[in-house]
Amino acid sequence: MVTDKESALGQVTLRQAHELLTLHWPGLNASVAARAAYHERAASLYEHVARVDPDHHHEALFWANEERHAAEAAGAASSQCVRGAGGE
């Protein structure tokens, strides 16, 4: 089933996803929350690519998994920052 969000994305290739994500990378000075959000969006985009670009299905799933791990790591770092700042 294709969602409205996926319909808006259309037929994004793996290469187009890489290029788009490069343009929207938050940078080294971005907050941990901004980096986590970026990695979540990237994972979602790669999951979409896996569905619509059959020639790159497995590679897109690999990148989606990598981005999910990066988002989780950023989220864990964010939690540690809050705890370290007296947020326990």
JSON list of C-alpha atoms in Angstrom, two decimals:
[
{"chain": "A", "resi": 1, "resn": "MET", "atom": "CA", "xyz": [0.00, 0.00, 0.00]},
{"chain": "A", "resi": 2, "resn": "VAL", "atom": "CA", "xyz": [1.34, 3.42, -0.93]},
{"chain": "A", "resi": 3, "resn": "THR", "atom": "CA", "xyz": [0.83, 6.20, 1.61]},
{"chain": "A", "resi": 4, "resn": "ASP", "atom": "CA", "xyz": [0.24, 9.88, 0.76]},
{"chain": "A", "resi": 5, "resn": "LYS", "atom": "CA", "xyz": [3.78, 10.63, 1.92]},
{"chain": "A", "resi": 6, "resn": "GLU", "atom": "CA", "xyz": [5.23, 7.98, -0.39]},
{"chain": "A", "resi": 7, "resn": "SER", "atom": "CA", "xyz": [3.09, 9.21, -3.25]},
{"chain": "A", "resi": 8, "resn": "ALA", "atom": "CA", "xyz": [4.55, 12.69, -2.77]},
{"chain": "A", "resi": 9, "resn": "LEU", "atom": "CA", "xyz": [8.07, 11.25, -2.83]},
{"chain": "A", "resi": 10, "resn": "GLY", "atom": "CA", "xyz": [7.44, 9.37, -6.04]},
{"chain": "A", "resi": 11, "resn": "GLN", "atom": "CA", "xyz": [10.09, 7.22, -7.66]},
{"chain": "A", "resi": 12, "resn": "VAL", "atom": "CA", "xyz": [13.20, 8.32, -5.77]},
{"chain": "A", "resi": 13, "resn": "THR", "atom": "CA", "xyz": [16.31, 6.40, -6.74]},
{"chain": "A", "resi": 14, "resn": "LEU", "atom": "CA", "xyz": [19.05, 5.50, -4.32]},
{"chain": "A", "resi": 15, "resn": "ARG", "atom": "CA", "xyz": [21.37, 8.03, -5.95]},
{"chain": "A", "resi": 16, "resn": "GLN", "atom": "CA", "xyz": [18.76, 10.78, -5.63]},
{"chain": "A", "resi": 17, "resn": "ALA", "atom": "CA", "xyz": [18.27, 9.90, -1.97]},
{"chain": "A", "resi": 18, "resn": "HIS", "atom": "CA", "xyz": [22.02, 10.15, -1.32]},
{"chain": "A", "resi": 19, "resn": "GLU", "atom": "CA", "xyz": [22.15, 13.53, -3.07]},
{"chain": "A", "resi": 20, "resn": "LEU", "atom": "CA", "xyz": [19.11, 14.87, -1.24]},
{"chain": "A", "resi": 21, "resn": "LEU", "atom": "CA", "xyz": [20.38, 13.78, 2.15]},
{"chain": "A", "resi": 22, "resn": "THR", "atom": "CA", "xyz": [23.79, 15.32, 1.47]},
{"chain": "A", "resi": 23, "resn": "LEU", "atom": "CA", "xyz": [22.10, 18.66, 0.84]},
{"chain": "A", "resi": 24, "resn": "HIS", "atom": "CA", "xyz": [20.14, 18.46, 4.10]},
{"chain": "A", "resi": 25, "resn": "TRP", "atom": "CA", "xyz": [22.88, 17.13, 6.39]},
{"chain": "A", "resi": 26, "resn": "PRO", "atom": "CA", "xyz": [22.77, 19.27, 9.56]},
{"chain": "A", "resi": 27, "resn": "GLY", "atom": "CA", "xyz": [26.55, 19.56, 9.93]},
{"chain": "A", "resi": 28, "resn": "LEU", "atom": "CA", "xyz": [29.01, 18.93, 12.72]},
{"chain": "A", "resi": 29, "resn": "ASN", "atom": "CA", "xyz": [27.84, 21.83, 14.86]},
{"chain": "A", "resi": 30, "resn": "ALA", "atom": "CA", "xyz": [24.18, 20.76, 14.85]},
{"chain": "A", "resi": 31, "resn": "SER", "atom": "CA", "xyz": [22.51, 19.77, 18.09]},
{"chain": "A", "resi": 32, "resn": "VAL", "atom": "CA", "xyz": [22.24, 16.12, 18.99]},
{"chain": "A", "resi": 33, "resn": "ALA", "atom": "CA", "xyz": [18.47, 16.37, 18.53]},
{"chain": "A", "resi": 34, "resn": "ALA", "atom": "CA", "xyz": [18.90, 17.81, 15.02]},
{"chain": "A", "resi": 35, "resn": "ARG", "atom": "CA", "xyz": [21.28, 15.00, 14.09]},
{"chain": "A", "resi": 36, "resn": "ALA", "atom": "CA", "xyz": [18.90, 12.36, 15.48]},
{"chain": "A", "resi": 37, "resn": "ALA", "atom": "CA", "xyz": [16.01, 13.85, 13.51]},
{"chain": "A", "resi": 38, "resn": "TYR", "atom": "CA", "xyz": [18.12, 13.91, 10.33]},
{"chain": "A", "resi": 39, "resn": "HIS", "atom": "CA", "xyz": [19.03, 10.24, 10.72]},
{"chain": "A", "resi": 40, "resn": "GLU", "atom": "CA", "xyz": [15.37, 9.30, 11.33]},
{"chain": "A", "resi": 41, "resn": "ARG", "atom": "CA", "xyz": [14.32, 11.13, 8.15]},
{"chain": "A", "resi": 42, "resn": "ALA", "atom": "CA", "xyz": [17.18, 9.51, 6.24]},
{"chain": "A", "resi": 43, "resn": "ALA", "atom": "CA", "xyz": [16.14, 6.04, 7.42]},
{"chain": "A", "resi": 44, "resn": "SER", "atom": "CA", "xyz": [12.56, 6.69, 6.31]},
{"chain": "A", "resi": 45, "resn": "LEU", "atom": "CA", "xyz": [13.73, 7.90, 2.92]},
{"chain": "A", "resi": 46, "resn": "TYR", "atom": "CA", "xyz": [15.95, 4.85, 2.40]},
{"chain": "A", "resi": 47, "resn": "GLU", "atom": "CA", "xyz": [13.05, 2.57, 3.39]},
{"chain": "A", "resi": 48, "resn": "HIS", "atom": "CA", "xyz": [10.94, 4.30, 0.75]},
{"chain": "A", "resi": 49, "resn": "VAL", "atom": "CA", "xyz": [13.71, 3.83, -1.83]},
{"chain": "A", "resi": 50, "resn": "ALA", "atom": "CA", "xyz": [13.86, 0.12, -0.97]},
{"chain": "A", "resi": 51, "resn": "ARG", "atom": "CA", "xyz": [10.20, -0.13, -1.95]},
{"chain": "A", "resi": 52, "resn": "VAL", "atom": "CA", "xyz": [10.33, 1.91, -5.18]},
{"chain": "A", "resi": 53, "resn": "ASP", "atom": "CA", "xyz": [13.83, 1.22, -6.56]},
{"chain": "A", "resi": 54, "resn": "PRO", "atom": "CA", "xyz": [13.96, -2.57, -6.93]},
{"chain": "A", "resi": 55, "resn": "ASP", "atom": "CA", "xyz": [17.45, -2.53, -8.45]},
{"chain": "A", "resi": 56, "resn": "HIS", "atom": "CA", "xyz": [18.77, -1.09, -5.16]},
{"chain": "A", "resi": 57, "resn": "HIS", "atom": "CA", "xyz": [16.37, -2.70, -2.70]},
{"chain": "A", "resi": 58, "resn": "HIS", "atom": "CA", "xyz": [18.97, -4.42, -0.51]},
{"chain": "A", "resi": 59, "resn": "GLU", "atom": "CA", "xyz": [21.42, -1.54, -0.57]},
{"chain": "A", "resi": 60, "resn": "ALA", "atom": "CA", "xyz": [18.68, 0.90, 0.43]},
{"chain": "A", "resi": 61, "resn": "LEU", "atom": "CA", "xyz": [17.69, -1.39, 3.31]},
{"chain": "A", "resi": 62, "resn": "PHE", "atom": "CA", "xyz": [21.33, -1.45, 4.41]},
{"chain": "A", "resi": 63, "resn": "TRP", "atom": "CA", "xyz": [21.44, 2.36, 4.47]},
{"chain": "A", "resi": 64, "resn": "ALA", "atom": "CA", "xyz": [18.09, 2.53, 6.29]},
{"chain": "A", "resi": 65, "resn": "ASN", "atom": "CA", "xyz": [19.50, 0.24, 8.97]},
{"chain": "A", "resi": 66, "resn": "GLU", "atom": "CA", "xyz": [22.69, 2.33, 9.24]},
{"chain": "A", "resi": 67, "resn": "GLU", "atom": "CA", "xyz": [20.64, 5.51, 9.63]},
{"chain": "A", "resi": 68, "resn": "ARG", "atom": "CA", "xyz": [18.40, 3.91, 12.27]},
{"chain": "A", "resi": 69, "resn": "HIS", "atom": "CA", "xyz": [21.49, 2.94, 14.27]},
{"chain": "A", "resi": 70, "resn": "ALA", "atom": "CA", "xyz": [22.86, 6.47, 13.92]},
{"chain": "A", "resi": 71, "resn": "ALA", "atom": "CA", "xyz": [19.53, 7.92, 15.10]},
{"chain": "A", "resi": 72, "resn": "GLU", "atom": "CA", "xyz": [19.50, 5.59, 18.10]},
{"chain": "A", "resi": 73, "resn": "ALA", "atom": "CA", "xyz": [23.09, 6.53, 18.95]},
{"chain": "A", "resi": 74, "resn": "ALA", "atom": "CA", "xyz": [22.27, 10.23, 18.70]},
{"chain": "A", "resi": 75, "resn": "GLY", "atom": "CA", "xyz": [19.20, 9.70, 20.88]},
{"chain": "A", "resi": 76, "resn": "ALA", "atom": "CA", "xyz": [21.31, 7.89, 23.47]},
{"chain": "A", "resi": 77, "resn": "ALA", "atom": "CA", "xyz": [23.85, 10.73, 23.41]},
{"chain": "A", "resi": 78, "resn": "SER", "atom": "CA", "xyz": [21.01, 13.21, 23.87]},
{"chain": "A", "resi": 79, "resn": "SER", "atom": "CA", "xyz": [19.74, 11.28, 26.90]},
{"chain": "A", "resi": 80, "resn": "GLN", "atom": "CA", "xyz": [23.20, 11.27, 28.44]},
{"chain": "A", "resi": 81, "resn": "CYS", "atom": "CA", "xyz": [23.49, 15.03, 27.92]},
{"chain": "A", "resi": 82, "resn": "VAL", "atom": "CA", "xyz": [20.18, 15.59, 29.72]},
{"chain": "A", "resi": 83, "resn": "ARG", "atom": "CA", "xyz": [21.19, 13.32, 32.59]},
{"chain": "A", "resi": 84, "resn": "GLY", "atom": "CA", "xyz": [24.59, 14.98, 32.82]},
{"chain": "A", "resi": 85, "resn": "ALA", "atom": "CA", "xyz": [22.90, 18.39, 33.04]},
{"chain": "A", "resi": 86, "resn": "GLY", "atom": "CA", "xyz": [20.89, 17.39, 36.08]},
{"chain": "A", "resi": 87, "resn": "GLY", "atom": "CA", "xyz": [17.94, 15.92, 34.21]},
{"chain": "A", "resi": 88, "resn": "GLU", "atom": "CA", "xyz": [17.91, 12.58, 36.10]}
]
